[in-house]
PDB file of N, CA and C in Angstrom:
ATOM      1  N   MET A   1      12.841 -56.836 -26.747  1.00  0.00           N
ATOM      2  CA  MET A   1      13.491 -57.350 -25.208  1.00  0.00           C
ATOM      3  C   MET A   1      14.091 -56.376 -24.956  1.00  0.00           C
ATOM      4  N   SER A   2      14.692 -55.475 -25.562  1.00  0.00           N
ATOM      5  CA  SER A   2      15.778 -54.658 -25.202  1.00  0.00           C
ATOM      6  C   SER A   2      15.140 -53.513 -24.390  1.00  0.00           C
ATOM      7  N   LYS A   3      13.900 -52.914 -25.006  1.00  0.00           N
ATOM      8  CA  LYS A   3      13.197 -52.060 -24.304  1.00  0.00           C
ATOM      9  C   LYS A   3      12.548 -52.224 -22.761  1.00  0.00           C
ATOM     10  N   LEU A   4      12.112 -53.689 -22.838  1.00  0.00           N
ATOM     11  CA  LEU A   4      11.807 -54.308 -21.291  1.00  0.00           C
ATOM     12  C   LEU A   4      12.907 -54.054 -20.413  1.00  0.00           C
ATOM     13  N   LEU A   5      13.951 -54.567 -21.083  1.00  0.00           N
ATOM     14  CA  LEU A   5      15.299 -54.596 -20.185  1.00  0.00           C
ATOM     15  C   LEU A   5      15.983 -53.096 -19.637  1.00  0.00           C
ATOM     16  N   GLU A   6      15.517 -52.255 -20.828  1.00  0.00           N
ATOM     17  CA  GLU A   6      15.921 -50.831 -20.253  1.00  0.00           C
ATOM     18  C   GLU A   6      14.875 -50.353 -19.069  1.00  0.00           C
ATOM     19  N   ALA A   7      13.596 -50.549 -19.423  1.00  0.00           N
ATOM     20  CA  ALA A   7      12.578 -50.198 -18.412  1.00  0.00           C
ATOM     21  C   ALA A   7      12.642 -50.888 -17.179  1.00  0.00           C
ATOM     22  N   TRP A   8      13.330 -52.052 -16.818  1.00  0.00           N
ATOM     23  CA  TRP A   8      13.728 -52.819 -15.891  1.00  0.00           C
ATOM     24  C   TRP A   8      14.987 -52.014 -15.237  1.00  0.00           C
ATOM     25  N   ASN A   9      16.010 -51.816 -16.014  1.00  0.00           N
ATOM     26  CA  ASN A   9      17.052 -51.145 -15.412  1.00  0.00           C
ATOM     27  C   ASN A   9      16.800 -49.823 -14.847  1.00  0.00           C
ATOM     28  N   PHE A  10      15.905 -48.958 -15.387  1.00  0.00           N
ATOM     29  CA  PHE A  10      15.519 -47.772 -15.275  1.00  0.00           C
ATOM     30  C   PHE A  10      14.865 -47.767 -13.802  1.00  0.00           C
ATOM     31  N   ILE A  11      13.717 -48.987 -13.692  1.00  0.00           N
ATOM     32  CA  ILE A  11      13.223 -48.968 -12.325  1.00  0.00           C
ATOM     33  C   ILE A  11      14.059 -49.485 -11.290  1.00  0.00           C
ATOM     34  N   ARG A  12      15.068 -50.474 -11.551  1.00  0.00           N
ATOM     35  CA  ARG A  12      15.835 -50.550 -10.600  1.00  0.00           C
ATOM     36  C   ARG A  12      16.842 -49.489 -10.133  1.00  0.00           C
ATOM     37  N   ARG A  13      17.476 -48.726 -10.906  1.00  0.00           N
ATOM     38  CA  ARG A  13      18.040 -47.400 -10.691  1.00  0.00           C
ATOM     39  C   ARG A  13      17.412 -46.324  -9.689  1.00  0.00           C
ATOM     40  N   TYR A  14      16.004 -46.355 -10.137  1.00  0.00           N
ATOM     41  CA  TYR A  14      15.121 -45.360  -9.315  1.00  0.00           C
ATOM     42  C   TYR A  14      13.971 -45.678  -8.571  1.00  0.00           C
ATOM     43  N   LYS A  15      14.187 -46.724  -8.002  1.00  0.00           N
ATOM     44  CA  LYS A  15      13.412 -47.530  -7.277  1.00  0.00           C
ATOM     45  C   LYS A  15      13.033 -46.609  -6.111  1.00  0.00           C
ATOM     46  N   TYR A  16      13.857 -46.145  -5.690  1.00  0.00           N
ATOM     47  CA  TYR A  16      13.361 -45.063  -4.170  1.00  0.00           C
ATOM     48  C   TYR A  16      12.668 -44.096  -4.698  1.00  0.00           C
ATOM     49  N   ALA A  17      13.054 -43.131  -5.642  1.00  0.00           N
ATOM     50  CA  ALA A  17      12.438 -41.980  -6.078  1.00  0.00           C
ATOM     51  C   ALA A  17      10.845 -42.382  -6.748  1.00  0.00           C
ATOM     52  N   ILE A  18      10.594 -43.733  -7.720  1.00  0.00           N
ATOM     53  CA  ILE A  18       9.442 -43.902  -7.961  1.00  0.00           C
ATOM     54  C   ILE A  18       8.601 -44.367  -6.705  1.00  0.00           C
ATOM     55  N   THR A  19       9.224 -44.773  -5.788  1.00  0.00           N
ATOM     56  CA  THR A  19       8.398 -45.402  -4.692  1.00  0.00           C
ATOM     57  C   THR A  19       7.751 -43.953  -4.129  1.00  0.00           C
ATOM     58  N   ILE A  20       8.756 -43.277  -3.689  1.00  0.00           N
ATOM     59  CA  ILE A  20       8.424 -41.871  -3.090  1.00  0.00           C
ATOM     60  C   ILE A  20       7.319 -41.150  -4.034  1.00  0.00           C
ATOM     61  N   GLY A  21       7.496 -41.232  -5.206  1.00  0.00           N
ATOM     62  CA  GLY A  21       6.499 -40.599  -6.358  1.00  0.00           C
ATOM     63  C   GLY A  21       5.313 -41.013  -6.229  1.00  0.00           C
ATOM     64  N   VAL A  22       5.092 -42.346  -6.188  1.00  0.00           N
ATOM     65  CA  VAL A  22       3.872 -43.146  -6.038  1.00  0.00           C
ATOM     66  C   VAL A  22       3.107 -42.683  -4.652  1.00  0.00           C
ATOM     67  N   PHE A  23       4.079 -42.899  -3.721  1.00  0.00           N
ATOM     68  CA  PHE A  23       3.451 -42.601  -2.522  1.00  0.00           C
ATOM     69  C   PHE A  23       2.713 -41.013  -2.309  1.00  0.00           C
ATOM     70  N   LEU A  24       3.380 -40.029  -2.943  1.00  0.00           N
ATOM     71  CA  LEU A  24       3.190 -38.593  -2.606  1.00  0.00           C
ATOM     72  C   LEU A  24       1.985 -38.681  -3.513  1.00  0.00           C
ATOM     73  N   LEU A  25       1.706 -39.304  -4.400  1.00  0.00           N
ATOM     74  CA  LEU A  25       0.694 -39.460  -5.597  1.00  0.00           C
ATOM     75  C   LEU A  25      -0.677 -39.759  -5.067  1.00  0.00           C
ATOM     76  N   ILE A  26      -0.350 -40.998  -4.248  1.00  0.00           N
ATOM     77  CA  ILE A  26      -1.218 -41.585  -3.451  1.00  0.00           C
ATOM     78  C   ILE A  26      -1.786 -40.517  -2.118  1.00  0.00           C
ATOM     79  N   ILE A  27      -0.979 -40.178  -1.335  1.00  0.00           N
ATOM     80  CA  ILE A  27      -1.424 -39.210  -0.452  1.00  0.00           C
ATOM     81  C   ILE A  27      -1.651 -37.546  -0.811  1.00  0.00           C
ATOM     82  N   GLY A  28      -1.364 -37.230  -1.735  1.00  0.00           N
ATOM     83  CA  GLY A  28      -1.637 -35.930  -2.197  1.00  0.00           C
ATOM     84  C   GLY A  28      -3.090 -35.654  -3.132  1.00  0.00           C
ATOM     85  N   VAL A  29      -3.187 -36.641  -3.894  1.00  0.00           N
ATOM     86  CA  VAL A  29      -4.488 -36.588  -4.652  1.00  0.00           C
ATOM     87  C   VAL A  29      -5.209 -37.717  -4.617  1.00  0.00           C
ATOM     88  N   LEU A  30      -5.039 -39.083  -4.508  1.00  0.00           N
ATOM     89  CA  LEU A  30      -5.957 -39.976  -4.674  1.00  0.00           C
ATOM     90  C   LEU A  30      -6.713 -40.927  -3.581  1.00  0.00           C
ATOM     91  N   ASP A  31      -5.874 -40.446  -2.339  1.00  0.00           N
ATOM     92  CA  ASP A  31      -6.402 -40.989  -1.102  1.00  0.00           C
ATOM     93  C   ASP A  31      -8.048 -40.479  -0.569  1.00  0.00           C
ATOM     94  N   GLU A  32      -8.613 -40.880   0.358  1.00  0.00           N
ATOM     95  CA  GLU A  32      -9.894 -40.286   0.459  1.00  0.00           C
ATOM     96  C   GLU A  32      -9.433 -39.124   1.349  1.00  0.00           C
ATOM     97  N   ASN A  33      -8.435 -39.197   2.311  1.00  0.00           N
ATOM     98  CA  ASN A  33      -8.049 -37.969   3.238  1.00  0.00           C
ATOM     99  C   ASN A  33      -6.786 -37.356   2.501  1.00  0.00           C
ATOM    100  N   SER A  34      -7.047 -36.951   1.298  1.00  0.00           N
ATOM    101  CA  SER A  34      -5.871 -36.552   0.481  1.00  0.00           C
ATOM    102  C   SER A  34      -5.558 -34.974   1.212  1.00  0.00           C
ATOM    103  N   LEU A  35      -4.526 -34.672   0.709  1.00  0.00           N
ATOM    104  CA  LEU A  35      -3.987 -33.126   1.126  1.00  0.00           C
ATOM    105  C   LEU A  35      -4.998 -31.949   0.358  1.00  0.00           C
ATOM    106  N   ILE A  36      -5.482 -32.483  -0.715  1.00  0.00           N
ATOM    107  CA  ILE A  36      -6.593 -31.295  -1.431  1.00  0.00           C
ATOM    108  C   ILE A  36      -7.818 -31.157  -0.672  1.00  0.00           C
ATOM    109  N   ARG A  37      -8.463 -32.629  -0.245  1.00  0.00           N
ATOM    110  CA  ARG A  37      -9.231 -32.549   0.825  1.00  0.00           C
ATOM    111  C   ARG A  37      -9.385 -31.752   2.071  1.00  0.00           C
ATOM    112  N   ARG A  38      -8.046 -32.096   2.576  1.00  0.00           N
ATOM    113  CA  ARG A  38      -7.833 -31.574   3.696  1.00  0.00           C
ATOM    114  C   ARG A  38      -7.924 -30.027   3.920  1.00  0.00           C
ATOM    115  N   ILE A  39      -7.358 -29.479   2.665  1.00  0.00           N
ATOM    116  CA  ILE A  39      -7.365 -28.070   2.770  1.00  0.00           C
ATOM    117  C   ILE A  39      -8.757 -27.484   2.375  1.00  0.00           C
ATOM    118  N   SER A  40      -9.302 -27.917   1.595  1.00  0.00           N
ATOM    119  CA  SER A  40     -10.559 -27.604   1.589  1.00  0.00           C
ATOM    120  C   SER A  40     -11.646 -27.840   2.511  1.00  0.00           C
ATOM    121  N   HIS A  41     -11.459 -29.075   3.367  1.00  0.00           N
ATOM    122  CA  HIS A  41     -12.231 -28.928   4.717  1.00  0.00           C
ATOM    123  C   HIS A  41     -11.780 -27.648   5.854  1.00  0.00           C
ATOM    124  N   ARG A  42     -10.467 -27.580   5.581  1.00  0.00           N
ATOM    125  CA  ARG A  42     -10.001 -26.750   6.816  1.00  0.00           C
ATOM    126  C   ARG A  42     -10.480 -25.106   6.263  1.00  0.00           C
ATOM    127  N   ARG A  43     -10.849 -24.990   4.988  1.00  0.00           N
ATOM    128  CA  ARG A  43     -11.645 -23.555   4.646  1.00  0.00           C
ATOM    129  C   ARG A  43     -12.664 -23.859   5.080  1.00  0.00           C
ATOM    130  N   GLU A  44     -13.547 -24.705   5.002  1.00  0.00           N
ATOM    131  CA  GLU A  44     -14.884 -24.916   5.029  1.00  0.00           C
ATOM    132  C   GLU A  44     -14.973 -24.544   6.450  1.00  0.00           C
ATOM    133  N   ILE A  45     -14.293 -25.400   7.351  1.00  0.00           N
ATOM    134  CA  ILE A  45     -14.463 -25.064   9.117  1.00  0.00           C
ATOM    135  C   ILE A  45     -13.860 -23.467   9.384  1.00  0.00           C
ATOM    136  N   TYR A  46     -13.321 -22.824   8.660  1.00  0.00           N
ATOM    137  CA  TYR A  46     -12.982 -21.302   8.896  1.00  0.00           C
ATOM    138  C   TYR A  46     -14.211 -20.635   8.309  1.00  0.00           C
ATOM    139  N   GLN A  47     -14.833 -20.815   7.359  1.00  0.00           N
ATOM    140  CA  GLN A  47     -16.091 -20.143   7.102  1.00  0.00           C
ATOM    141  C   GLN A  47     -17.034 -20.384   7.798  1.00  0.00           C
ATOM    142  N   LEU A  48     -17.453 -21.639   8.311  1.00  0.00           N
ATOM    143  CA  LEU A  48     -18.381 -22.143   9.398  1.00  0.00           C
ATOM    144  C   LEU A  48     -17.980 -21.374  10.651  1.00  0.00           C
ATOM    145  N   ASN A  49     -16.501 -21.121  11.092  1.00  0.00           N
ATOM    146  CA  ASN A  49     -16.673 -20.546  12.421  1.00  0.00           C
ATOM    147  C   ASN A  49     -16.679 -19.054  12.310  1.00  0.00           C
ATOM    148  N   SER A  50     -16.477 -18.404  11.159  1.00  0.00           N
ATOM    149  CA  SER A  50     -16.789 -17.077  10.877  1.00  0.00           C
ATOM    150  C   SER A  50     -18.235 -16.852  11.084  1.00  0.00           C
ATOM    151  N   GLU A  51     -18.913 -17.807  10.316  1.00  0.00           N
ATOM    152  CA  GLU A  51     -20.630 -17.760  10.465  1.00  0.00           C
ATOM    153  C   GLU A  51     -21.170 -17.955  11.636  1.00  0.00           C
ATOM    154  N   ILE A  52     -20.513 -18.556  12.647  1.00  0.00           N
ATOM    155  CA  ILE A  52     -20.946 -18.689  13.806  1.00  0.00           C
ATOM    156  C   ILE A  52     -20.670 -17.699  14.790  1.00  0.00           C
ATOM    157  N   GLU A  53     -19.696 -17.384  14.379  1.00  0.00           N
ATOM    158  CA  GLU A  53     -19.012 -15.818  15.331  1.00  0.00           C
ATOM    159  C   GLU A  53     -20.232 -14.959  14.901  1.00  0.00           C
ATOM    160  N   ARG A  54     -20.588 -14.763  13.332  1.00  0.00           N
ATOM    161  CA  ARG A  54     -21.482 -13.652  13.100  1.00  0.00           C
ATOM    162  C   ARG A  54     -22.785 -13.984  13.615  1.00  0.00           C
ATOM    163  N   TYR A  55     -23.357 -15.069  13.745  1.00  0.00           N
ATOM    164  CA  TYR A  55     -24.269 -15.401  14.597  1.00  0.00           C
ATOM    165  C   TYR A  55     -24.653 -14.995  15.958  1.00  0.00           C
ATOM    166  N   ARG A  56     -23.368 -15.334  16.366  1.00  0.00           N
ATOM    167  CA  ARG A  56     -23.410 -15.270  17.926  1.00  0.00           C
ATOM    168  C   ARG A  56     -23.362 -13.636  18.087  1.00  0.00           C
ATOM    169  N   LYS A  57     -22.634 -12.769  17.552  1.00  0.00           N
ATOM    170  CA  LYS A  57     -23.006 -11.329  17.671  1.00  0.00           C
ATOM    171  C   LYS A  57     -24.336 -10.867  17.246  1.00  0.00           C
ATOM    172  N   GLN A  58     -24.862 -11.295  16.296  1.00  0.00           N
ATOM    173  CA  GLN A  58     -26.449 -10.837  16.280  1.00  0.00           C
ATOM    174  C   GLN A  58     -27.164 -11.455  17.356  1.00  0.00           C
ATOM    175  N   TYR A  59     -26.896 -12.355  17.729  1.00  0.00           N
ATOM    176  CA  TYR A  59     -27.935 -13.123  19.101  1.00  0.00           C
ATOM    177  C   TYR A  59     -27.608 -12.127  20.170  1.00  0.00           C
ATOM    178  N   GLU A  60     -26.288 -11.739  20.632  1.00  0.00           N
ATOM    179  CA  GLU A  60     -26.011 -10.894  21.493  1.00  0.00           C
ATOM    180  C   GLU A  60     -26.862  -9.806  21.103  1.00  0.00           C
ATOM    181  N   GLU A  61     -26.604  -8.891  19.992  1.00  0.00           N
ATOM    182  CA  GLU A  61     -27.454  -8.007  19.717  1.00  0.00           C
ATOM    183  C   GLU A  61     -29.096  -7.673  19.982  1.00  0.00           C
ATOM    184  N   ASP A  62     -29.385  -8.919  19.443  1.00  0.00           N
ATOM    185  CA  ASP A  62     -30.961  -8.942  19.584  1.00  0.00           C
ATOM    186  C   ASP A  62     -31.468  -9.265  21.172  1.00  0.00           C
ATOM    187  N   SER A  63     -30.301  -9.908  21.873  1.00  0.00           N
ATOM    188  CA  SER A  63     -30.667 -10.115  23.032  1.00  0.00           C
ATOM    189  C   SER A  63     -30.817  -8.907  24.041  1.00  0.00           C
ATOM    190  N   ARG A  64     -29.881  -7.987  23.508  1.00  0.00           N
ATOM    191  CA  ARG A  64     -29.462  -6.503  24.323  1.00  0.00           C
ATOM    192  C   ARG A  64     -30.990  -5.550  23.805  1.00  0.00           C
ATOM    193  N   MET A  65     -31.269  -5.793  22.637  1.00  0.00           N
ATOM    194  CA  MET A  65     -32.404  -4.943  21.947  1.00  0.00           C
ATOM    195  C   MET A  65     -33.798  -5.809  22.971  1.00  0.00           C
ATOM    196  N   LEU A  66     -34.077  -6.919  23.059  1.00  0.00           N
ATOM    197  CA  LEU A  66     -35.207  -7.358  23.794  1.00  0.00           C
ATOM    198  C   LEU A  66     -35.036  -7.057  25.011  1.00  0.00           C
ATOM    199  N   LYS A  67     -34.128  -6.689  25.782  1.00  0.00           N
ATOM    200  CA  LYS A  67     -33.902  -6.655  27.105  1.00  0.00           C
ATOM    201  C   LYS A  67     -34.359  -5.047  27.235  1.00  0.00           C
ATOM    202  N   GLU A  68     -33.607  -4.342  26.234  1.00  0.00           N
ATOM    203  CA  GLU A  68     -34.135  -2.800  26.236  1.00  0.00           C
ATOM    204  C   GLU A  68     -35.648  -2.764  25.895  1.00  0.00           C
ATOM    205  N   ILE A  69     -36.224  -3.391  25.157  1.00  0.00           N
ATOM    206  CA  ILE A  69     -37.625  -3.105  24.726  1.00  0.00           C
ATOM    207  C   ILE A  69     -38.516  -3.266  25.984  1.00  0.00           C
ATOM    208  N   THR A  70     -38.184  -4.628  26.632  1.00  0.00           N
ATOM    209  CA  THR A  70     -39.280  -5.130  27.506  1.00  0.00           C
ATOM    210  C   THR A  70     -39.205  -4.325  28.759  1.00  0.00           C
ATOM    211  N   SER A  71     -37.854  -3.632  29.152  1.00  0.00           N
ATOM    212  CA  SER A  71     -37.820  -2.797  30.165  1.00  0.00           C
ATOM    213  C   SER A  71     -37.899  -1.277  30.021  1.00  0.00           C
ATOM    214  N   ASN A  72     -38.089  -0.917  28.476  1.00  0.00           N
ATOM    215  CA  ASN A  72     -38.143   0.497  28.699  1.00  0.00           C
ATOM    216  C   ASN A  72     -39.342   0.734  27.401  1.00  0.00           C
ATOM    217  N   PRO A  73     -40.378   1.367  27.988  1.00  0.00           N
ATOM    218  CA  PRO A  73     -41.464   1.679  26.904  1.00  0.00           C
ATOM    219  C   PRO A  73     -40.954   2.678  25.932  1.00  0.00           C
ATOM    220  N   LYS A  74     -40.344   3.665  26.237  1.00  0.00           N
ATOM    221  CA  LYS A  74     -39.785   4.759  25.019  1.00  0.00           C
ATOM    222  C   LYS A  74     -38.786   3.535  23.905  1.00  0.00           C
ATOM    223  N   GLU A  75     -38.208   3.003  24.626  1.00  0.00           N
ATOM    224  CA  GLU A  75     -37.168   2.288  23.619  1.00  0.00           C
ATOM    225  C   GLU A  75     -38.239   1.387  22.550  1.00  0.00           C
ATOM    226  N   LEU A  76     -39.316   0.911  23.264  1.00  0.00           N
ATOM    227  CA  LEU A  76     -40.083   0.063  22.388  1.00  0.00           C
ATOM    228  C   LEU A  76     -40.826   1.046  21.285  1.00  0.00           C
ATOM    229  N   GLU A  77     -41.207   2.124  21.680  1.00  0.00           N
ATOM    230  CA  GLU A  77     -41.652   3.148  20.605  1.00  0.00           C
ATOM    231  C   GLU A  77     -40.714   3.498  19.798  1.00  0.00           C
ATOM    232  N   LYS A  78     -39.632   3.534  19.977  1.00  0.00           N
ATOM    233  CA  LYS A  78     -37.902   4.076  19.089  1.00  0.00           C
ATOM    234  C   LYS A  78     -38.224   3.010  17.988  1.00  0.00           C
ATOM    235  N   VAL A  79     -38.252   1.819  18.596  1.00  0.00           N
ATOM    236  CA  VAL A  79     -37.572   0.566  17.472  1.00  0.00           C
ATOM    237  C   VAL A  79     -39.131   0.479  16.863  1.00  0.00           C
ATOM    238  N   ALA A  80     -40.197   0.562  17.367  1.00  0.00           N
ATOM    239  CA  ALA A  80     -41.559   0.388  16.271  1.00  0.00           C
ATOM    240  C   ALA A  80     -41.475   1.433  15.156  1.00  0.00           C
ATOM    241  N   ARG A  81     -41.251   2.709  15.536  1.00  0.00           N
ATOM    242  CA  ARG A  81     -40.809   3.774  14.876  1.00  0.00           C
ATOM    243  C   ARG A  81     -40.094   3.793  13.711  1.00  0.00           C
ATOM    244  N   GLU A  82     -38.781   3.244  13.972  1.00  0.00           N
ATOM    245  CA  GLU A  82     -37.715   3.347  13.112  1.00  0.00           C
ATOM    246  C   GLU A  82     -37.598   2.020  12.416  1.00  0.00           C
ATOM    247  N   ARG A  83     -37.996   0.615  12.822  1.00  0.00           N
ATOM    248  CA  ARG A  83     -37.892  -0.490  11.991  1.00  0.00           C
ATOM    249  C   ARG A  83     -39.403  -0.763  11.308  1.00  0.00           C
ATOM    250  N   TYR A  84     -40.521  -0.385  11.921  1.00  0.00           N
ATOM    251  CA  TYR A  84     -41.411  -0.905  11.423  1.00  0.00           C
ATOM    252  C   TYR A  84     -42.400   0.326  10.614  1.00  0.00           C
ATOM    253  N   LEU A  85     -41.723   1.575  10.693  1.00  0.00           N
ATOM    254  CA  LEU A  85     -42.569   2.614  10.167  1.00  0.00           C
ATOM    255  C   LEU A  85     -43.942   3.011  11.077  1.00  0.00           C
ATOM    256  N   MET A  86     -44.258   2.620  12.114  1.00  0.00           N
ATOM    257  CA  MET A  86     -45.146   2.787  12.731  1.00  0.00           C
ATOM    258  C   MET A  86     -45.309   4.195  13.419  1.00  0.00           C
ATOM    259  N   LYS A  87     -46.602   4.860  13.463  1.00  0.00           N
ATOM    260  CA  LYS A  87     -46.890   6.386  13.683  1.00  0.00           C
ATOM    261  C   LYS A  87     -47.975   6.428  14.599  1.00  0.00           C
ATOM    262  N   LYS A  88     -47.849   7.671  14.931  1.00  0.00           N
ATOM    263  CA  LYS A  88     -49.482   8.259  15.709  1.00  0.00           C
ATOM    264  C   LYS A  88     -49.985   8.528  14.825  1.00  0.00           C
ATOM    265  N   SER A  89     -51.668   8.865  15.314  1.00  0.00           N
ATOM    266  CA  SER A  89     -52.508   8.970  14.268  1.00  0.00           C
ATOM    267  C   SER A  89     -52.257  10.363  13.559  1.00  0.00           C
ATOM    268  N   ASN A  90     -51.774  11.326  14.278  1.00  0.00           N
ATOM    269  CA  ASN A  90     -51.678  13.000  13.611  1.00  0.00           C
ATOM    270  C   ASN A  90     -50.320  13.092  13.076  1.00  0.00           C
ATOM    271  N   GLU A  91     -49.407  12.207  12.601  1.00  0.00           N
ATOM    272  CA  GLU A  91     -48.258  12.607  12.380  1.00  0.00           C
ATOM    273  C   GLU A  91     -48.203  12.008  11.023  1.00  0.00           C
ATOM    274  N   ASP A  92     -46.910  12.273   9.993  1.00  0.00           N
ATOM    275  CA  ASP A  92     -46.776  11.784   8.691  1.00  0.00           C
ATOM    276  C   ASP A  92     -45.361  11.418   8.786  1.00  0.00           C
ATOM    277  N   ILE A  93     -44.812  10.410   8.037  1.00  0.00           N
ATOM    278  CA  ILE A  93     -43.742   9.830   8.012  1.00  0.00           C
ATOM    279  C   ILE A  93     -43.306  10.051   6.780  1.00  0.00           C
ATOM    280  N   TYR A  94     -41.861  10.561   6.741  1.00  0.00           N
ATOM    281  CA  TYR A  94     -41.166  10.682   5.452  1.00  0.00           C
ATOM    282  C   TYR A  94     -40.162   9.647   5.404  1.00  0.00           C
ATOM    283  N   VAL A  95     -39.939   8.732   4.520  1.00  0.00           N
ATOM    284  CA  VAL A  95     -38.673   7.747   4.315  1.00  0.00           C
ATOM    285  C   VAL A  95     -37.531   8.295   3.282  1.00  0.00           C
ATOM    286  N   PHE A  96     -36.580   8.670   3.563  1.00  0.00           N
ATOM    287  CA  PHE A  96     -35.403   8.943   2.772  1.00  0.00           C
ATOM    288  C   PHE A  96     -34.191   7.914   2.457  1.00  0.00           C
ATOM    289  N   GLU A  97     -34.034   7.831   1.359  1.00  0.00           N
ATOM    290  CA  GLU A  97     -33.254   6.629   1.188  1.00  0.00           C
ATOM    291  C   GLU A  97     -31.730   7.208   0.811  1.00  0.00           C
ATOM    292  N   GLU A  98     -30.599   6.753   1.079  1.00  0.00           N
ATOM    293  CA  GLU A  98     -29.554   7.515   1.148  1.00  0.00           C
ATOM    294  C   GLU A  98     -28.763   6.571  -0.257  1.00  0.00           C
ATOM    295  N   ASP A  99     -27.843   7.466  -0.883  1.00  0.00           N
ATOM    296  CA  ASP A  99     -27.087   6.973  -1.826  1.00  0.00           C
ATOM    297  C   ASP A  99     -26.019   5.681  -1.192  1.00  0.00           C
ATOM    298  N   LEU A 100     -25.769   4.844  -1.826  1.00  0.00           N
ATOM    299  CA  LEU A 100     -24.827   3.923  -1.172  1.00  0.00           C
ATOM    300  C   LEU A 100     -23.343   3.778  -1.661  1.00  0.00           C
ATOM    301  N   LYS A 101     -23.124   4.858  -2.280  1.00  0.00           N
ATOM    302  CA  LYS A 101     -21.864   5.466  -2.795  1.00  0.00           C
ATOM    303  C   LYS A 101     -21.052   5.735  -1.668  1.00  0.00           C
TER     304      LYS A 101
END
């Protein structure tokens, strides 16, 4: 009985600290909208925004390239030679790979 009385006195003495501790535990870890989940969601949002920005830049570059290709036949020939290794019938193509160091 004395152990129960000691526990009750401890709870009575530190009731506000225990309440705040339980509240922080629920908010920080156990809740559906916990701080840990919020941090992971913010990190995911940041990664998705950077991915959106990368695709936006790629779209702008591809749009510019498409406009150049459709308006300039020399640019079309340049892209066909560089990207797709196309050649004229009397030419030879040599491809050199550079070290990535």
